[in-house]
Structures are given as C-alpha cells and as structure tokens.
Coordinates of C-alpha atoms in Angstrom, one line a residue:
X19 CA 4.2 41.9 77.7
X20 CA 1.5 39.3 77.4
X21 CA 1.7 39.7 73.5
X22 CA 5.4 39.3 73.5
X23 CA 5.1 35.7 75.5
X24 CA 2.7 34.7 73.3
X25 CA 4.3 35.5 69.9
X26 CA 7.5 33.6 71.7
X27 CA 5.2 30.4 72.2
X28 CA 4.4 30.0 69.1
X29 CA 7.6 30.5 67.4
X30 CA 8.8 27.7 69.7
X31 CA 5.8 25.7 68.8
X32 CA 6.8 26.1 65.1
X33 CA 10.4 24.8 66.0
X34 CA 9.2 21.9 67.4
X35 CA 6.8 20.8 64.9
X36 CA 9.3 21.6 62.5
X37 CA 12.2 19.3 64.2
X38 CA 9.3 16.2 64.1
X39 CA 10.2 14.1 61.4
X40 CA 7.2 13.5 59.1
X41 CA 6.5 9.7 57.6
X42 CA 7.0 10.1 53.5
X43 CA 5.1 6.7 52.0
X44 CA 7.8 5.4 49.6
X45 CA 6.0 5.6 45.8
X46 CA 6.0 2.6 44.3
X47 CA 7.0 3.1 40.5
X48 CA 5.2 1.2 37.6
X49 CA 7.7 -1.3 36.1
X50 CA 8.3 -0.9 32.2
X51 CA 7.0 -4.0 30.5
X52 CA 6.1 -4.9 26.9
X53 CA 2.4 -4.1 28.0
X54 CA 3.1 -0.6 29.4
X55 CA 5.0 0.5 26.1
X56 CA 1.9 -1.1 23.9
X57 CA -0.2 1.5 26.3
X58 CA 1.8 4.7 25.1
X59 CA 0.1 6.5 22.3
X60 CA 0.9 8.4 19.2
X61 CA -1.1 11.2 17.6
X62 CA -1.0 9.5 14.4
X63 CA -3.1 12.2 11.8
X64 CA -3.6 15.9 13.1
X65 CA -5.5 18.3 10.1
X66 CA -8.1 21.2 9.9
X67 CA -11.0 21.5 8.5
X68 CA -10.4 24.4 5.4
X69 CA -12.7 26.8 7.3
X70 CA -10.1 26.4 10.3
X71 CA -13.2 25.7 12.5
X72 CA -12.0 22.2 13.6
X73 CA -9.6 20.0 14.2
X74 CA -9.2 16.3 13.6
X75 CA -6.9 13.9 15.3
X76 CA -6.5 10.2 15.6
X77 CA -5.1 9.2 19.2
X78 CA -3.8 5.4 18.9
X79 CA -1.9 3.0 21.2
X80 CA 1.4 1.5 20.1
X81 CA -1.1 -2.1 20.4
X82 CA -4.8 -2.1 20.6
X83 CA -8.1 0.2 19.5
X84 CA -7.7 4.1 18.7
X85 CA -9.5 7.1 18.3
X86 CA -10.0 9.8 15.6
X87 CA -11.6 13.3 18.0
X88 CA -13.3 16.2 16.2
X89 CA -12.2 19.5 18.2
X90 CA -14.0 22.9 18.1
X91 CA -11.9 25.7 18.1
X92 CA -14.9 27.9 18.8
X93 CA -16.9 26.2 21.2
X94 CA -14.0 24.0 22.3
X95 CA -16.3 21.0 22.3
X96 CA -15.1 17.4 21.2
X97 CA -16.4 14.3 20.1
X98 CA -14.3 11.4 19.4
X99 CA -15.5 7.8 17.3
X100 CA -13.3 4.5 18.2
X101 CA -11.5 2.5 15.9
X102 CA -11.3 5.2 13.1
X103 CA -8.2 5.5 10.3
X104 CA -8.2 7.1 6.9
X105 CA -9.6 10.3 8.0
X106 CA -10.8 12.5 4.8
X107 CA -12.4 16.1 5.4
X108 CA -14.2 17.5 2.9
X109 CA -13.3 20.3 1.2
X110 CA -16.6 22.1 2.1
X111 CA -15.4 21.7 6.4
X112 CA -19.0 19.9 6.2
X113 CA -18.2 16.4 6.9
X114 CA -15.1 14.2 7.6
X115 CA -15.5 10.4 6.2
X116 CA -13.2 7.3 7.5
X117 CA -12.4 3.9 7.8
X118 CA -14.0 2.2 11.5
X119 CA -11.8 -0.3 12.0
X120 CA -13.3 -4.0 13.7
X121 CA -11.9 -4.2 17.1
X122 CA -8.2 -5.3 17.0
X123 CA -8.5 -8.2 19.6
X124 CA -11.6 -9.7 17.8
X125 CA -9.8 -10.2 14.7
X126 CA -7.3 -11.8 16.5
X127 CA -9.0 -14.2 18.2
X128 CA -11.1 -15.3 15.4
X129 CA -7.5 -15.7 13.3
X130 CA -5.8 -18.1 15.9
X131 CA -9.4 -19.8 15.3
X132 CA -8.1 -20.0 11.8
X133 CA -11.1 -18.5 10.0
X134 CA -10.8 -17.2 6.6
X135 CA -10.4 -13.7 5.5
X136 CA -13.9 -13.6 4.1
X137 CA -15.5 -14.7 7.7
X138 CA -13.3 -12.0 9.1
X139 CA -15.3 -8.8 10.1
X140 CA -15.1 -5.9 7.4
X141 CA -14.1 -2.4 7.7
X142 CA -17.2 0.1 8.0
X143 CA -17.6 3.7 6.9
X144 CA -18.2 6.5 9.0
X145 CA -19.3 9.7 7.9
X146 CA -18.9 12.8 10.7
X147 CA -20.9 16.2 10.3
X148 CA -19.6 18.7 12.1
X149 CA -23.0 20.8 12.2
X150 CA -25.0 18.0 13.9
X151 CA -22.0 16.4 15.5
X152 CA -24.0 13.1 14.3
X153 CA -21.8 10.3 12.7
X154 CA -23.7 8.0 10.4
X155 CA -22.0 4.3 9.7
X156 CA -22.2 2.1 7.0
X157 CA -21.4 -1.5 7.4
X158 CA -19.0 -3.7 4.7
X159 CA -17.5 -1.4 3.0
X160 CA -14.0 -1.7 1.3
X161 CA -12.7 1.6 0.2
X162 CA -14.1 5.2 -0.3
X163 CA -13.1 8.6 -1.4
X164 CA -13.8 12.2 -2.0
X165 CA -12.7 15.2 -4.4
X166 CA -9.6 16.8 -3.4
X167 CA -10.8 20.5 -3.7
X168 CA -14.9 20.1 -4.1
X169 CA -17.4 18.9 -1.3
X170 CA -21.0 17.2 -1.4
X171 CA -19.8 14.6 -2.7
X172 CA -18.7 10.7 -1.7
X173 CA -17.8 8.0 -3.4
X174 CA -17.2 4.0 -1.5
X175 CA -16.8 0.4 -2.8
X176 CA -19.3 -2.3 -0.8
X177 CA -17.7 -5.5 0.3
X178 CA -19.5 -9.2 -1.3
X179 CA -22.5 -9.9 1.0
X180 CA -22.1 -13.3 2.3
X181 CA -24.5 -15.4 1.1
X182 CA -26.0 -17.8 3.7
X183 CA -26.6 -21.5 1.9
X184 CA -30.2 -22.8 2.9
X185 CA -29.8 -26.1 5.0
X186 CA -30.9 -29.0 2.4
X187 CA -34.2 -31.2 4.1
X188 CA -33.6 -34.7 3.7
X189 CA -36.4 -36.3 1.2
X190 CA -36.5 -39.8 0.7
X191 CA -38.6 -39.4 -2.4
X192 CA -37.2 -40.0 -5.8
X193 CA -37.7 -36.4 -7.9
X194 CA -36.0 -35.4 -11.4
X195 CA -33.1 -33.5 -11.3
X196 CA -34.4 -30.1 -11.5
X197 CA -32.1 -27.6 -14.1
X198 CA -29.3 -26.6 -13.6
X199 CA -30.0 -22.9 -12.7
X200 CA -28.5 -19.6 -14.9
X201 CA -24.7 -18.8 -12.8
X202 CA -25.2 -15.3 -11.5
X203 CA -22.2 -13.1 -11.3
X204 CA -20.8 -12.0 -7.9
X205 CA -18.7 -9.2 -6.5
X206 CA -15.5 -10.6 -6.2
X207 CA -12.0 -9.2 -7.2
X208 CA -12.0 -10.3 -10.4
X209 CA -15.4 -8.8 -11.3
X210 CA -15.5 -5.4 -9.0
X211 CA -17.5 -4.6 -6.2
X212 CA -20.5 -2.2 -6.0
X213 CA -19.7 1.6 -5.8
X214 CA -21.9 3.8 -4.2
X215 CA -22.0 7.7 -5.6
X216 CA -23.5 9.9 -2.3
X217 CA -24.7 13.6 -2.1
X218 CA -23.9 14.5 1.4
X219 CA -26.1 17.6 1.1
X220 CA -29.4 15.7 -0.1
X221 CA -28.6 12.0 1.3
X222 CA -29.3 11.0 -2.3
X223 CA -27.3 7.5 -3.6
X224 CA -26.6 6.4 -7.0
X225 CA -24.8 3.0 -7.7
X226 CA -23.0 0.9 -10.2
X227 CA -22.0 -2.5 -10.3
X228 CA -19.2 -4.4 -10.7
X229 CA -16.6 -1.4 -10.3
X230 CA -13.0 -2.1 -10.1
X231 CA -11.2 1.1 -10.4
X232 CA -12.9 5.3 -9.8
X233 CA -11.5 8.6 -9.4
X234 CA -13.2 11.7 -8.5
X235 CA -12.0 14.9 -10.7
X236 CA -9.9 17.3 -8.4
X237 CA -13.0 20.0 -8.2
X238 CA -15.9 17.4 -8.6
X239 CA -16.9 18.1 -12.0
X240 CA -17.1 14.2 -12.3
X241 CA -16.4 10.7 -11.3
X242 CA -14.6 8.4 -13.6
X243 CA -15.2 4.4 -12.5
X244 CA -14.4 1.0 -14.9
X245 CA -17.3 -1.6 -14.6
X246 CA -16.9 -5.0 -15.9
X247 CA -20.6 -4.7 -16.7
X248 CA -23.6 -6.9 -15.5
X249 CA -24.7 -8.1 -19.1
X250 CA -27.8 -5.7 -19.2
X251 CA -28.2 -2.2 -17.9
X252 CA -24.2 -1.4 -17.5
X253 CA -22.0 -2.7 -20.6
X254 CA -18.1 -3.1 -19.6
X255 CA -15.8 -0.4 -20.5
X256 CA -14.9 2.7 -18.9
X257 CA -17.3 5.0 -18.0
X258 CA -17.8 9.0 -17.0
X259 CA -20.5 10.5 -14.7
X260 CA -20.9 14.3 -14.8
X261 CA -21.8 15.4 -11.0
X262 CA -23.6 18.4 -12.7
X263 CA -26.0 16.7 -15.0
X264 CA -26.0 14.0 -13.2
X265 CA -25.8 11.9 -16.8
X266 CA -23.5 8.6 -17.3
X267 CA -21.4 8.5 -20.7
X268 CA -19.6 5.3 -21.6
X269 CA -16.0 6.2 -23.0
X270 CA -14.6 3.3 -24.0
X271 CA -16.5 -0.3 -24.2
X272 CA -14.5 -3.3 -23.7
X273 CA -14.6 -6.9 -22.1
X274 CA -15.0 -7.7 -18.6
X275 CA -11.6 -9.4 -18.8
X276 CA -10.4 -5.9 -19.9
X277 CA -7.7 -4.2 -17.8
X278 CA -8.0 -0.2 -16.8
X279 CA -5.9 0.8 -14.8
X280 CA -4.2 4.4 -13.9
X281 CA -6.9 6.7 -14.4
X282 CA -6.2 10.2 -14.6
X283 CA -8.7 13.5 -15.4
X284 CA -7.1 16.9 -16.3
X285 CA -7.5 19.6 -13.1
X286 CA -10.8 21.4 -15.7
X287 CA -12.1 18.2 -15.6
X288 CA -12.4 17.9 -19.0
X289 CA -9.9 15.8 -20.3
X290 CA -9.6 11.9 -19.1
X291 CA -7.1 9.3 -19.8
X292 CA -6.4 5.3 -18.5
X293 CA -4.5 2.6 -19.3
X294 CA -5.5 -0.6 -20.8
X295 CA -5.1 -4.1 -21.6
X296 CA -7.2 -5.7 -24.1
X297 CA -5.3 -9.1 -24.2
X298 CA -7.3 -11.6 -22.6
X299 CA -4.8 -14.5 -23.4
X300 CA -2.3 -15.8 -20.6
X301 CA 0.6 -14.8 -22.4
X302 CA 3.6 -14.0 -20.3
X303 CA 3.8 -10.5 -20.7
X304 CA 0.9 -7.9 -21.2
X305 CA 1.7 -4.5 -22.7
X306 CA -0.9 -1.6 -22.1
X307 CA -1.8 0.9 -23.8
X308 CA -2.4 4.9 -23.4
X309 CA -5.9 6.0 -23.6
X310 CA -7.5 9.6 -24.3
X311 CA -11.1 10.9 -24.3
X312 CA -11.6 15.0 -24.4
X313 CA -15.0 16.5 -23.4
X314 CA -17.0 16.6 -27.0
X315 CA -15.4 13.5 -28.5
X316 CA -17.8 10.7 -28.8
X317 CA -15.5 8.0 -27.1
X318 CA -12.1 7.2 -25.7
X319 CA -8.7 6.8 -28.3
X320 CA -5.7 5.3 -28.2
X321 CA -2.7 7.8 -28.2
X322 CA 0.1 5.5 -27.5
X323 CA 1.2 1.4 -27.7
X324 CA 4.0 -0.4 -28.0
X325 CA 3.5 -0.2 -31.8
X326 CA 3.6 3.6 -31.7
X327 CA 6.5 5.3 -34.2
X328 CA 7.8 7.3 -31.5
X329 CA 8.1 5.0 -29.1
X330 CA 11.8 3.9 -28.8
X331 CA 12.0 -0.1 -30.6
X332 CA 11.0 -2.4 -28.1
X333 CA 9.9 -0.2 -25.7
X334 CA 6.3 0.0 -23.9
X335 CA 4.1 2.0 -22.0
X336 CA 4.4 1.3 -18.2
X337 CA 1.9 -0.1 -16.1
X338 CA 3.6 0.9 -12.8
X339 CA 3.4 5.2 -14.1
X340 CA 0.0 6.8 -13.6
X341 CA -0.4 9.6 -15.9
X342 CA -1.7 12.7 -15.2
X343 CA -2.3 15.8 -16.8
X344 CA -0.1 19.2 -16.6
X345 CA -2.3 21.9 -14.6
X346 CA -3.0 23.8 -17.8
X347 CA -4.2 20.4 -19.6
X348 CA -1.7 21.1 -22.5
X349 CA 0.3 18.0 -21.8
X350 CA 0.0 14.4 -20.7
X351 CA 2.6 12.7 -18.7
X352 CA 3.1 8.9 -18.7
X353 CA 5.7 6.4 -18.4
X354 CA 7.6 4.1 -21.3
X355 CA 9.7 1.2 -20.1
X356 CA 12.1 -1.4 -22.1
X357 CA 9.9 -4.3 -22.9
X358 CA 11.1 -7.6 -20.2
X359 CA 12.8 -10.6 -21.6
X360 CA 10.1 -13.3 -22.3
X361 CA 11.5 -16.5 -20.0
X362 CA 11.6 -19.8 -22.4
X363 CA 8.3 -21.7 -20.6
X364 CA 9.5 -24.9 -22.9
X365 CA 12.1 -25.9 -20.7
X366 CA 11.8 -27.7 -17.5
X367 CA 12.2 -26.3 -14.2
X368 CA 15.9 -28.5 -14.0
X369 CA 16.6 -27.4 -17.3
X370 CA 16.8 -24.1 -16.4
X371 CA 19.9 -22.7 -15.1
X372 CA 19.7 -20.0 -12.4
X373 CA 23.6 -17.8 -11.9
X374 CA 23.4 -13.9 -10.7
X375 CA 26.4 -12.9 -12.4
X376 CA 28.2 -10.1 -10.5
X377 CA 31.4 -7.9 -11.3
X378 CA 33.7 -5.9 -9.0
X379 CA 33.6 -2.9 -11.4
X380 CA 29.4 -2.3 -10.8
X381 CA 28.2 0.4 -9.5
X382 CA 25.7 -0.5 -7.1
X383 CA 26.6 -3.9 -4.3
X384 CA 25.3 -7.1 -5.0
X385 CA 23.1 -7.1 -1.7
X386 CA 21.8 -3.7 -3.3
X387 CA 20.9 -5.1 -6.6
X388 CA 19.0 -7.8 -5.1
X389 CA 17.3 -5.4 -2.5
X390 CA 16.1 -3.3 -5.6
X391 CA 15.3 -5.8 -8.1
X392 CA 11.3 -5.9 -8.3
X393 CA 12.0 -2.1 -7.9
X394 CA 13.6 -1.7 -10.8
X395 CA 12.1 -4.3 -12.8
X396 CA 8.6 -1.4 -12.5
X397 CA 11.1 1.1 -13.4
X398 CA 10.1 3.4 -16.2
X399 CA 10.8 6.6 -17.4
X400 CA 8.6 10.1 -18.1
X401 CA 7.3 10.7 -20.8
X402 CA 5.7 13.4 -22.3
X403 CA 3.0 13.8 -24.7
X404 CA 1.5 17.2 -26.4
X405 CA -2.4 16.9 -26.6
X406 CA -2.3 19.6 -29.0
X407 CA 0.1 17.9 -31.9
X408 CA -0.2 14.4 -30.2
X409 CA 3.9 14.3 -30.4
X410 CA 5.4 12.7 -27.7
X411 CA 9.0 13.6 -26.1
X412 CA 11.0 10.6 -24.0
X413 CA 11.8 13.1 -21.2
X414 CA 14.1 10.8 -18.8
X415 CA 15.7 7.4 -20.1
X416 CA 18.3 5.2 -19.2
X417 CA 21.0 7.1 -18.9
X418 CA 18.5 9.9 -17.1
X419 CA 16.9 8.1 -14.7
X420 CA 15.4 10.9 -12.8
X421 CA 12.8 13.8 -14.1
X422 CA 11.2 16.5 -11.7
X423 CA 8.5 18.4 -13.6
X424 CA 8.1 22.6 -12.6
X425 CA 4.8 24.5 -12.6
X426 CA 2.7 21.6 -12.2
X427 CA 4.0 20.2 -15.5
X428 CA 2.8 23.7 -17.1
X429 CA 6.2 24.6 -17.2
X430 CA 8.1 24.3 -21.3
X431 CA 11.2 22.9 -19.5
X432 CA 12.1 19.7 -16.6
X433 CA 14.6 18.9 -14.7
X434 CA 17.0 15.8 -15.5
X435 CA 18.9 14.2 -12.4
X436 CA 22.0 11.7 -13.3
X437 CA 23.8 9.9 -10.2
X438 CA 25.1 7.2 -13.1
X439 CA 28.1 8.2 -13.4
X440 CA 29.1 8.5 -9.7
X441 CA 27.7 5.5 -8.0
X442 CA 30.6 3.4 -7.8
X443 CA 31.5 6.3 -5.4
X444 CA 28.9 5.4 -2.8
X445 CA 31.3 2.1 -1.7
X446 CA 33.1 5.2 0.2
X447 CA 30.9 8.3 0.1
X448 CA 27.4 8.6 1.2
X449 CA 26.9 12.0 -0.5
X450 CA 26.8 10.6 -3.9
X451 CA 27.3 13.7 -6.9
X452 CA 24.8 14.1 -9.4
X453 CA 24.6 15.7 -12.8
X454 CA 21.9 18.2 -13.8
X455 CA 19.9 18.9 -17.5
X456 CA 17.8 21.1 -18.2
X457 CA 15.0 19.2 -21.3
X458 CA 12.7 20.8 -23.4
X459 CA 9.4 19.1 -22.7
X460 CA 8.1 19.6 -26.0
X461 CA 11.3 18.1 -28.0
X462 CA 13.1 16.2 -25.3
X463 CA 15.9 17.8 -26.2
X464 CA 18.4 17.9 -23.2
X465 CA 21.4 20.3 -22.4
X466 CA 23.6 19.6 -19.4
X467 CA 23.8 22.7 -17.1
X468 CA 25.9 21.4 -14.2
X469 CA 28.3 18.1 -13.3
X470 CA 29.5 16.0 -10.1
X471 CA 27.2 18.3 -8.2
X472 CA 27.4 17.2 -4.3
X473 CA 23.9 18.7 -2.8
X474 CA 20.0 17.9 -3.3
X475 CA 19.3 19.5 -7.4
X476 CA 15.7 21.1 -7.5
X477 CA 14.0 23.1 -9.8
X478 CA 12.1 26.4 -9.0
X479 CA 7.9 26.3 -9.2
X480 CA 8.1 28.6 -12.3
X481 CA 10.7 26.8 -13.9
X482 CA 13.3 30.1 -14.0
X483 CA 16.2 28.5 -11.9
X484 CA 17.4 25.3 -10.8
X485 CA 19.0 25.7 -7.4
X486 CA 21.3 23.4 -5.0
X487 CA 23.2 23.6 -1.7
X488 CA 26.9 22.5 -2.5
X489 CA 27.8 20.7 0.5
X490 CA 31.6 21.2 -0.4
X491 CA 31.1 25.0 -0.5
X492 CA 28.2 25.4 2.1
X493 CA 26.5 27.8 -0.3
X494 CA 23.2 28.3 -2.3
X495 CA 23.8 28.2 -5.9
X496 CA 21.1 29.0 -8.5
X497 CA 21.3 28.2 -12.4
X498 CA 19.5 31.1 -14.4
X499 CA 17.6 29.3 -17.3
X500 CA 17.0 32.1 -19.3
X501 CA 20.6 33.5 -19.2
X502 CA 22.6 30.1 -18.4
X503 CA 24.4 31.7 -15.9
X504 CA 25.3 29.9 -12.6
X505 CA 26.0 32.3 -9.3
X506 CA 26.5 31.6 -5.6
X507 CA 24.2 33.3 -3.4
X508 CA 25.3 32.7 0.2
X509 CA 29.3 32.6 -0.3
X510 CA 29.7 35.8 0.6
X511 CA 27.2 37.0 3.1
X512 CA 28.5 37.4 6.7
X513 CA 26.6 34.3 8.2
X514 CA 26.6 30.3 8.3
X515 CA 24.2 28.7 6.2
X516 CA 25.3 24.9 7.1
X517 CA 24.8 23.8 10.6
X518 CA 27.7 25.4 12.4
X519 CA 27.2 22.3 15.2
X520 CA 27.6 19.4 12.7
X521 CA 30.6 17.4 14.2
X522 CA 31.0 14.2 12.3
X523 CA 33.6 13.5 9.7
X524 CA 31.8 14.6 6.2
X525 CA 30.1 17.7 5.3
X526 CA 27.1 19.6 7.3
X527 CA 24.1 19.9 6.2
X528 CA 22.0 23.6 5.2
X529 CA 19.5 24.7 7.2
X530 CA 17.2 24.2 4.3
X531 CA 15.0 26.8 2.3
X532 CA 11.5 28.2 3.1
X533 CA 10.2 28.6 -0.5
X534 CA 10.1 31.2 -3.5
X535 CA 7.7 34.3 -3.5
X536 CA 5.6 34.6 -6.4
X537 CA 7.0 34.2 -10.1
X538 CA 10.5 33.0 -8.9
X539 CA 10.9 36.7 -8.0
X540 CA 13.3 35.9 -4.6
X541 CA 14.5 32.8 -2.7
X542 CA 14.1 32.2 1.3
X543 CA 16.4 30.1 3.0
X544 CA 17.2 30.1 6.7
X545 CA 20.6 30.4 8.4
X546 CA 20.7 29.2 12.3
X547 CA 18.7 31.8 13.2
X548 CA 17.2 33.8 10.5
X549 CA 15.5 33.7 7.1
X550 CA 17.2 35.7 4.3
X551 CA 15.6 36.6 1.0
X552 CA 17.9 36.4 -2.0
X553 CA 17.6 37.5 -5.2
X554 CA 18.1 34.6 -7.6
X555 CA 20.0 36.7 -10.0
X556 CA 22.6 37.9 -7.9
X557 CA 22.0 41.6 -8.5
X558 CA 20.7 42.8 -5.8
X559 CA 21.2 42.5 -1.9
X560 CA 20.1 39.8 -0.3
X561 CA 17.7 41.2 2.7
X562 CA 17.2 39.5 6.9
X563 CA 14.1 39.7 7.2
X564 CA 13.7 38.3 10.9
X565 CA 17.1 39.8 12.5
X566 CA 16.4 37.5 15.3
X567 CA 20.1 36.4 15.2

C-alpha cells in the first residue's frame, strides 16, 4: 500500500512540474551585414599528394587573410601556414611549395598612404615538407615553379633588392668631381630577375642572372631559362641546364634586347623550341620567329618566319600560341596569324579619321565585336609542323577557326570546328550549329564529315571517332574515321539520355559522358541514373553497367 501512495506522489509531482511554465531566453540572431558575408569562407584549392598520404587545402574569407592546411590521412594530424596561394606539390609527395602572401590589410594601408608598388611588401616563398612538418620561407620572391611529373627539384625568380642611398655629409670644402662611376645593371623587367635552381633533397642552390623567361621539362630532365646576360660569365641568349649532369649549354646567343618568348620542351625532354624577336628597332609591328634545338645539335635553328615558303603570303607566326610538342615528339605545334595593318604614324592625331563601320547582315552584334576585339586581334590558327621533313601543314584558318588535337597531338588526324556559317543564327538561338572536319595533320588536307550539327563536337583520345550529343535528337552519335560511317548510339535504347526534368523552352541537355576505355574500344555515358557502355561501332549491345535505375 505504502508503495502504491508513493508511486502516486510522484506521478503528481511530475504533473505539476510539468504544468510550470519554464522561462526560454529569446536568442538574439546575428544581423547579416557586408562584414559578416566578408567572414564566410571558401575552400578555394583542395589536392593530394600523389602518394594519397595528404591532403592540401586553402581555407580563405570572402575579404581578409587565408590559410593553406596540410592534412594527414594516416595520423590525421594538420598543420596549416597563413596567407598561402599558389599551392604546388611535388610530384615526389615530399614537399608542397607556395606563394605567402603580405597581410591583406597592410597593403592596404600603406596604398591609401600612396606608396609605390616597389615600397609595397613582396610575396615570399614557402616550401612545406611533409616528413618534418617544417616549412622553410624565403623572402622577395616573384614567381617559382616545379616539374609537372618529377620531384627534387625547384625553380623561383628573386624580386630587385632595394637599394638603400647612403645620406650625403655636407662638406664645405671645395674637391674635384670624382668620375663618373661604370652604370651597373639591375634586375628590373626589362633585364630579368635572378632565378634560383634548388635540390630539395640536398638543399643545394644554383643561380643565374638576369632571367626573364624558364620552364622545367615535364619529368625534370632539364630547365630551360632566357638570360639577358651580365656582360661576363653568362652571355644573352637562351640557355639549357641538364638536371642530370648538372652542365649549362647555351642554345641560341642573342642580344639582351632579344625577345624569347613561348618556350616549349618535348615530353623526352629532348627536343626544345621558343619564339623570338631579334628586331631591336621601334617599328610598329614585330614579327617572331619559330625556333628549334634537338639534343646533339650544336645550337638552336630557325624553322619558321614570316619569310618561310609555306607560310601563307603575308602571314606570321603568332606570338599569342605557345608551341608545344605532340607526346611522341614527332610534331610541333604553333600558331600563324595574318600579318596587322601597319597604322600611317605620318598623320596627325586630327587627321585621322576614326568610323566602326557596322552592317545589319554580320554575323556577330556590334557590342560583341567590340567585346571581342583585342581577342581576336591575338587570334591565330594551329599549325602544324613535321620535325622529321620540316613541312609544315596550316591545320585551322580562317574559315576553320577551331582545331582540337587527339592522342596528345600523336594522333595522324584533328578535329576542325566551323560555327561560321551559322552565327547570324545566335540573334535567335543560343545553341548555335557547327560544322565538323576531319584534317590530315601531316597534309592539312581537310574533309567535311558532318554539317549544322546542334551539340558540343569532340574527338575520341585515339583519334578513331568523333562523337556529339544532337540536342534535336537527344542521342549520342559517333563518326567512325576509319569507315566514314555515322551511327546513333542511344536512339534506340529503352532510356532517357537528356535530362528528362529540363522545363524551359529549347532543348535539354545530356547527362554528359564518363570517358573511353582503352584504345577507343567502348564509350561511357550516363543516363539519369546509370552509366551505359556502348560500342562505338554500333555492332554490339550496349551494356548497364550500374543497374542502379
């Protein structure tokens, strides 16, 4: 009985407490201002480390000082450096190298105190290692890299030391005028900046002066740098250093008012090649030239100039195209543009009439034409050369505007892309068509294999089949290069491969494509739920490989 009483007190306790009204403290929210969104932040750069060991990411404000942080993903241990952008990791997973930044607010200051860029603070260089969890900075430093597939090594550019001018003593006394003394170059932008050349593993630095331009080759067999010389030790010209050897060859000697620009080494590094302009004068336009130097050969050549007789009359080779090598080094890709009207420089500035002359038939709007015109006027167009025969093939042109290269530029074949004839279309359709060509790399030859295609044109990595999405027909189509046959994958197959939820007034997009497997042998594209893989051919089945839908 006594139990029974006491289990009914405390269910009426319980009741009561429960009917007491508790006091909630009203939370007071944040209000959104300018200086809570400048507070949100972004993870900017997110990578690994090619051992898959660590991760690297940058945490950064929308306003104000970040962070790069080095993550474990054994140990789950982090460090983190302030300030840091342009993170590089070597390819070795031994070090990671980037830009410290000088604090945001400090610049600021010191530029509403109008200083001038040079009495700004300078960027520094950090360099990470992973093992020691150590990071080692350099101060004044302007750019740096690494090779892309090759570690040990580092390569950065030192900022102009500021020199400090001694205070003059005031002297009453009457002296000669003492000589005028010998004018000593400095590292400006004009002459080049000092590079420094680091093994990471040994700590050991080498350095040249006066560098403008360098490039490491893709597996660090070498680094290839233009000096314009300091009049004793280090000529001007272009110059290679084998990391292996460690010896310095001088490819091509020149002036310091020489211009390099766009160098490129072949993947072996083996093979090197740069543009350059030799004209010191101040005429108007400067046309460049192609240069070529294969290990053996005692220096650098000139392959191709405006003089060249294949190069199309008054045509010249672009500034604005870096070459660069195919992957098997049998070819040498660069671009030729139409040489620029030369503006008459004897008239005067009112002599000179000034009229944009527009027409309702053109192709592109006026605001367009304006938008685009320093675009176009760096236009060129790819061009091919064979290092074998030295013949060179205009690949794209005026009328081709557009060339994708397959298999790394290995490939005997490209892809040409048109939109020329269609853009007058775009005052009405955003999905503008485009015809396709299929052009011998070797000849330039060029054969038209499909018109007033509406759908992005691609080419396989192999270079067996070009392949689109035709947005009118919502299907994969595939162009077979050997046969020149064109098939439609998708049309029949008992699934959606445009997005089934699209619901504006023009045509839905695919769901895009995963890739090819190896030697163009099938295609993978994804429906809403799946990925399928198709035979390019049409001859077979195409097989669902997830079934999730």
């Amino acid at each position: 009985m006594q139990i029974r009483i006491l289990v009914f007190l405390l269910f009426m306790s319980t009741m009561t407490l429960a009917q007491k009204k508790t006091t909630v403290q009203p939370i007071t929210k944040k209000p959104l201002t300018p200086a809570v969104y400048d507070g949100w932040k972004d993870i900017t750069y997110k990578a690994l480390t090619p051992d898959g060991n660590y991760a690297a990411f940058t945490i950064n404000p929308q306003d104000g000082d970040g962070k790069v942080v080095f993550h474990n993903l054994k140990t789950s241990t982090q460090d983190s450096v302030k300030r840091a952008s342009e993170i590089a990791l070597t390819f070795d997973s031994k070090y990671a190298l980037f830009k410290i930044k000088p604090q945001q607010q400090l610049v600021k200051d010191l530029r509403r105190q109008k200083k001038k860029k040079e009495d700004l603070p300078k960027d520094s260089l950090g360099i990470y290692a992973f093992a020691t969890r150590k990071t080692e900075k350099i101060a004044q430093i302007k750019s740096f890299k690494v090779p892309e597939k090759a570690g040990q090594w580092a390569a950065w550019q030192l900022e102009a030391l500021k020199e400090e001018k001694p205070k003059a003593k005031p002297d009453t006394a009457k002296k000669a005028e003492p000589a005028k003394p010998k004018k000593v170059k400095k590292n400006t932008d004009e002459n080049g900046y000092t590079l420094v050349l680091r093994n990471l593993n040994t700590n050991q630095n080498v350095q040249f002066g006066f560098v403008k331009e360098y490039a490491f080759a893709k597996f660090g067999q070498g680094l290839l740098f233009h000096s314009t010389g300091n009049d004793s030790t280090l000529k001007a010209g272009l110059y290679w250093y084998d990391l292996q050897k460690a010896e310095l060859k001088q490819l091509h000697e020149g002036k310091s008012k020489y211009k390099y620009k766009g160098l490129a080494i072949s993947e072996d590094g083996t093979q090197t090649s740069f543009l350059l302009d030799s004209d010191t004068t101040k005429a108007p336009n400067h046309f460049y030239s192609l240069h070529y130097w294969k290990n053996g050969e005692a220096t650098a050549t000139a392959l191709v100039h405006d003089k060249t007789p294949q190069v199309p009359a008054n045509w010249f080779v672009s500034e604005h195209a870096t070459p660069n090598f195919s992957k098997d080094g049998s070819k040498l890709f660069f671009g030729l543009a139409p040489k620029p009207l030369v503006q008459d420089t004897t008239r005067l500035e009112e002599e000179i009439i000034k009229v944009e002359v527009w027409n309702w038939r053109d192709s592109v709007l006026q605001t367009q034409q304006n938008s685009r015109l320093e675009a176009e006027k760096k236009r060129s167009y790819q061009t091919a050369i064979n290092l074998t025969d030295k013949s060179i093939a205009l690949l794209g042109g005026t009328t081709i505007p557009q060339v994708m290269l397959a298999d790394e530029g290995s490939a005997a074949i490209a892809l040409g892309l048109s939109d020329l004839p269609y853009r007058w279309s775009n005052f009405y359709d955003v999905n503008t068509a485009e015809d396709a060509y299929i052009i011998d790399v070797k000849t330039g030859n060029k054969n038209k294999i499909a018109e007033k295609v509406k759908g992005n044109i691609s080419i396989s990595p192999k270079a067996k089949f070009v392949f689109w999405f035709s947005l009118p027909d919502t299907a994969w189509f595939t162009y077979d290069v050997t046969s020149k046959q064109t098939q439609s994958l998708t049309k029949t197959l008992p699934v959606a491969f445009a997005d089934e939820e699209d619901d504006h007034p023009d045509y839905p997009s695919s769901y895009g494509f995963a890739g090819w497997l190896e030697n163009d042998a099938r295609f993978l594209v994804y429906d809403r739920y799946d990925i399928w893989s198709i035979d390019p051919q049409g001859k077979t089945p195409a097989v669902n490989l997830t079934k999730v839908g």
